[in-house]
PDB file of C-alpha atoms in Angstrom:
ATOM      1  CA  MET A   1     -13.255 -28.334  -2.812  1.00 74.00           C
ATOM      2  CA  LEU A   2     -15.662 -26.786  -2.157  1.00 89.00           C
ATOM      3  CA  LEU A   3     -15.462 -22.819  -2.761  1.00 96.00           C
ATOM      4  CA  GLU A   4     -12.298 -21.148  -1.811  1.00 97.00           C
ATOM      5  CA  VAL A   5     -11.827 -17.312  -1.624  1.00 98.00           C
ATOM      6  CA  THR A   6      -8.508 -15.739  -2.970  1.00 97.00           C
ATOM      7  CA  THR A   7      -6.045 -13.808  -1.015  1.00 98.00           C
ATOM      8  CA  LYS A   8      -7.023 -10.894  -2.598  1.00 98.00           C
ATOM      9  CA  ALA A   9     -11.184 -11.235  -1.761  1.00 98.00           C
ATOM     10  CA  ALA A  10     -10.398 -11.845   1.300  1.00 98.00           C
ATOM     11  CA  GLN A  11      -8.322  -8.638   2.369  1.00 98.00           C
ATOM     12  CA  GLN A  12     -11.350  -7.243   1.320  1.00 98.00           C
ATOM     13  CA  ILE A  13     -14.217  -8.669   3.392  1.00 98.00           C
ATOM     14  CA  ARG A  14     -11.937  -7.775   5.887  1.00 97.00           C
ATOM     15  CA  TYR A  15     -12.244  -4.716   5.362  1.00 97.00           C
ATOM     16  CA  GLN A  16     -15.723  -4.210   4.533  1.00 96.00           C
ATOM     17  CA  ALA A  17     -16.282  -5.937   7.629  1.00 96.00           C
ATOM     18  CA  LYS A  18     -14.838  -2.954   9.714  1.00 96.00           C
ATOM     19  CA  GLN A  19     -15.914  -0.733   8.696  1.00 96.00           C
ATOM     20  CA  ASN A  20     -19.059  -2.154   8.654  1.00 94.00           C
ATOM     21  CA  ARG A  21     -18.783  -2.928  12.641  1.00 95.00           C
ATOM     22  CA  MET A  22     -18.742  -6.517  11.583  1.00 94.00           C
ATOM     23  CA  GLU A  23     -15.440  -7.753  12.073  1.00 93.00           C
ATOM     24  CA  GLY A  24     -16.220 -11.755  13.797  1.00 91.00           C
ATOM     25  CA  MET A  25     -19.277 -12.397  11.526  1.00 95.00           C
ATOM     26  CA  PRO A  26     -18.907 -15.326   9.066  1.00 96.00           C
ATOM     27  CA  LEU A  27     -20.070 -14.413   5.342  1.00 97.00           C
ATOM     28  CA  ARG A  28     -22.620 -16.265   3.508  1.00 97.00           C
ATOM     29  CA  ILE A  29     -22.250 -16.666   0.413  1.00 98.00           C
ATOM     30  CA  ALA A  30     -25.570 -17.693  -1.581  1.00 97.00           C
ATOM     31  CA  ALA A  31     -25.999 -18.641  -5.058  1.00 97.00           C
ATOM     32  CA  LYS A  32     -29.379 -19.191  -7.558  1.00 96.00           C
ATOM     33  CA  ARG A  33     -29.960 -20.994  -9.988  1.00 94.00           C
ATOM     34  CA  ASN A  34     -32.197 -18.484 -12.736  1.00 93.00           C
ATOM     35  CA  SER A  35     -35.019 -20.018 -14.980  1.00 94.00           C
ATOM     36  CA  ASP A  36     -32.644 -19.377 -17.910  1.00 91.00           C
ATOM     37  CA  GLY A  37     -30.141 -21.696 -16.629  1.00 89.00           C
ATOM     38  CA  THR A  38     -27.416 -19.012 -15.062  1.00 90.00           C
ATOM     39  CA  LEU A  39     -26.863 -18.260 -11.551  1.00 94.00           C
ATOM     40  CA  HIS A  40     -27.281 -15.346  -9.185  1.00 95.00           C
ATOM     41  CA  TYR A  41     -24.530 -14.856  -6.160  1.00 96.00           C
ATOM     42  CA  GLY A  42     -25.690 -13.376  -2.977  1.00 96.00           C
ATOM     43  CA  MET A  43     -23.223 -12.369   0.386  1.00 97.00           C
ATOM     44  CA  GLY A  44     -22.973 -10.769   3.616  1.00 96.00           C
ATOM     45  CA  PHE A  45     -22.658 -11.080   6.620  1.00 96.00           C
ATOM     46  CA  ASP A  46     -24.552 -13.069   8.840  1.00 92.00           C
ATOM     47  CA  ASP A  47     -24.199 -14.035  12.043  1.00 84.00           C
ATOM     48  CA  THR A  48     -27.961 -16.737  12.554  1.00 83.00           C
ATOM     49  CA  GLY A  49     -26.714 -19.591  11.549  1.00 80.00           C
ATOM     50  CA  ARG A  50     -29.056 -23.098  11.072  1.00 87.00           C
ATOM     51  CA  ASP A  51     -27.968 -26.213  12.408  1.00 89.00           C
ATOM     52  CA  ASP A  52     -27.935 -27.151   8.518  1.00 93.00           C
ATOM     53  CA  ASP A  53     -25.851 -24.464   7.101  1.00 95.00           C
ATOM     54  CA  THR A  54     -22.436 -25.793   5.529  1.00 95.00           C
ATOM     55  CA  THR A  55     -19.639 -23.774   7.549  1.00 95.00           C
ATOM     56  CA  PHE A  56     -15.805 -23.366   6.824  1.00 96.00           C
ATOM     57  CA  GLN A  57     -13.110 -21.186   7.392  1.00 96.00           C
ATOM     58  CA  THR A  58     -10.932 -20.620   3.758  1.00 96.00           C
ATOM     59  CA  ALA A  59      -8.156 -17.742   3.950  1.00 97.00           C
ATOM     60  CA  GLY A  60      -8.943 -17.160   7.273  1.00 96.00           C
ATOM     61  CA  ILE A  61     -12.782 -15.912   6.639  1.00 97.00           C
ATOM     62  CA  ASP A  62     -15.184 -17.926   8.203  1.00 96.00           C
ATOM     63  CA  VAL A  63     -17.232 -18.561   5.363  1.00 97.00           C
ATOM     64  CA  VAL A  64     -21.290 -19.716   5.821  1.00 97.00           C
ATOM     65  CA  ILE A  65     -23.452 -21.548   2.829  1.00 97.00           C
ATOM     66  CA  SER A  66     -26.593 -23.503   3.246  1.00 96.00           C
ATOM     67  CA  PRO A  67     -27.449 -26.365   1.712  1.00 96.00           C
ATOM     68  CA  MET A  68     -29.420 -25.252  -1.755  1.00 95.00           C
ATOM     69  CA  SER A  69     -26.916 -22.874  -1.835  1.00 96.00           C
ATOM     70  CA  LEU A  70     -23.988 -26.029  -2.259  1.00 96.00           C
ATOM     71  CA  ASP A  71     -24.091 -28.153  -5.908  1.00 95.00           C
ATOM     72  CA  LEU A  72     -24.393 -24.466  -7.353  1.00 96.00           C
ATOM     73  CA  LEU A  73     -20.942 -23.056  -4.995  1.00 97.00           C
ATOM     74  CA  SER A  74     -18.634 -25.929  -5.603  1.00 96.00           C
ATOM     75  CA  ASN A  75     -15.532 -25.515  -7.819  1.00 96.00           C
ATOM     76  CA  THR A  76     -16.110 -22.290  -6.856  1.00 97.00           C
ATOM     77  CA  VAL A  77     -13.687 -19.382  -6.619  1.00 97.00           C
ATOM     78  CA  LEU A  78     -14.162 -16.399  -5.339  1.00 98.00           C
ATOM     79  CA  ASP A  79     -12.125 -13.256  -6.377  1.00 97.00           C
ATOM     80  CA  TYR A  80     -11.964  -9.872  -6.143  1.00 97.00           C
ATOM     81  CA  VAL A  81     -10.500  -7.635  -9.602  1.00 94.00           C
ATOM     82  CA  GLN A  82     -10.054  -5.378 -11.049  1.00 91.00           C
ATOM     83  CA  LEU A  83     -11.787  -4.665 -13.643  1.00 88.00           C
ATOM     84  CA  ASP A  84     -11.461  -3.839 -17.447  1.00 87.00           C
ATOM     85  CA  ASP A  85     -12.879  -0.361 -16.609  1.00 90.00           C
ATOM     86  CA  GLY A  86     -10.908  -0.016 -13.742  1.00 90.00           C
ATOM     87  CA  LYS A  87     -13.508  -0.162 -11.092  1.00 94.00           C
ATOM     88  CA  TYR A  88     -12.919  -3.336  -8.932  1.00 96.00           C
ATOM     89  CA  GLU A  89     -15.665  -5.910  -7.854  1.00 95.00           C
ATOM     90  CA  PHE A  90     -15.897  -9.867  -6.053  1.00 97.00           C
ATOM     91  CA  ILE A  91     -16.077 -12.577  -9.056  1.00 94.00           C
ATOM     92  CA  TYR A  92     -17.864 -15.687  -8.749  1.00 95.00           C
ATOM     93  CA  LEU A  93     -15.082 -18.128 -11.082  1.00 95.00           C
ATOM     94  CA  ASN A  94     -17.304 -21.337 -10.912  1.00 95.00           C
ATOM     95  CA  PRO A  95     -17.559 -24.106 -13.008  1.00 94.00           C
ATOM     96  CA  ASN A  96     -21.090 -24.974 -12.254  1.00 91.00           C
ATOM     97  CA  ASP A  97     -21.834 -21.436 -14.005  1.00 90.00           C
ATOM     98  CA  PRO A  98     -23.139 -21.578 -18.141  1.00 87.00           C
ATOM     99  CA  ASN A  99     -21.852 -18.387 -19.101  1.00 85.00           C
ATOM    100  CA  TYR A 100     -17.941 -19.447 -16.979  1.00 87.00           C
ATOM    101  CA  LYS A 101     -15.494 -19.157 -18.671  1.00 85.00           C
ATOM    102  CA  PRO A 102     -11.917 -20.171 -17.163  1.00 81.00           C
ATOM    103  CA  PRO A 103      -9.303 -16.812 -16.346  1.00 76.00           C
ATOM    104  CA  GLU A 104      -6.495 -16.479 -18.396  1.00 74.00           C
ATOM    105  CA  ASP A 105      -2.581 -16.708 -18.297  1.00 62.00           C
ATOM    106  CA  GLU A 106      -0.996 -13.682 -18.396  1.00 55.00           C
ATOM    107  CA  LYS A 107       1.608 -13.403 -20.969  1.00 49.00           C
TER     108      LYS A 107
END
């Protein structure tokens, strides 16, 4: 698996695309390694694809990833969750990130 977008994340991505009049545009997701080894993520709607981009669809979302981000995003799950403070946020569940902690099963 390269990268998976959850159903909740896909719903929010579609909502934001509609709000910003960017429906139909692919979502570019990027990652880069910081000097301390952690990963920094970015995403946004992008209709300027390049020949060497990897493009695919997950959860009905067209995703674009540059070659520089491919290995860093391998096996990543993009989710949209409610945090402890009640706010909602996109999160990257990425086993390639040294700060990654697998989600705990709810009991």
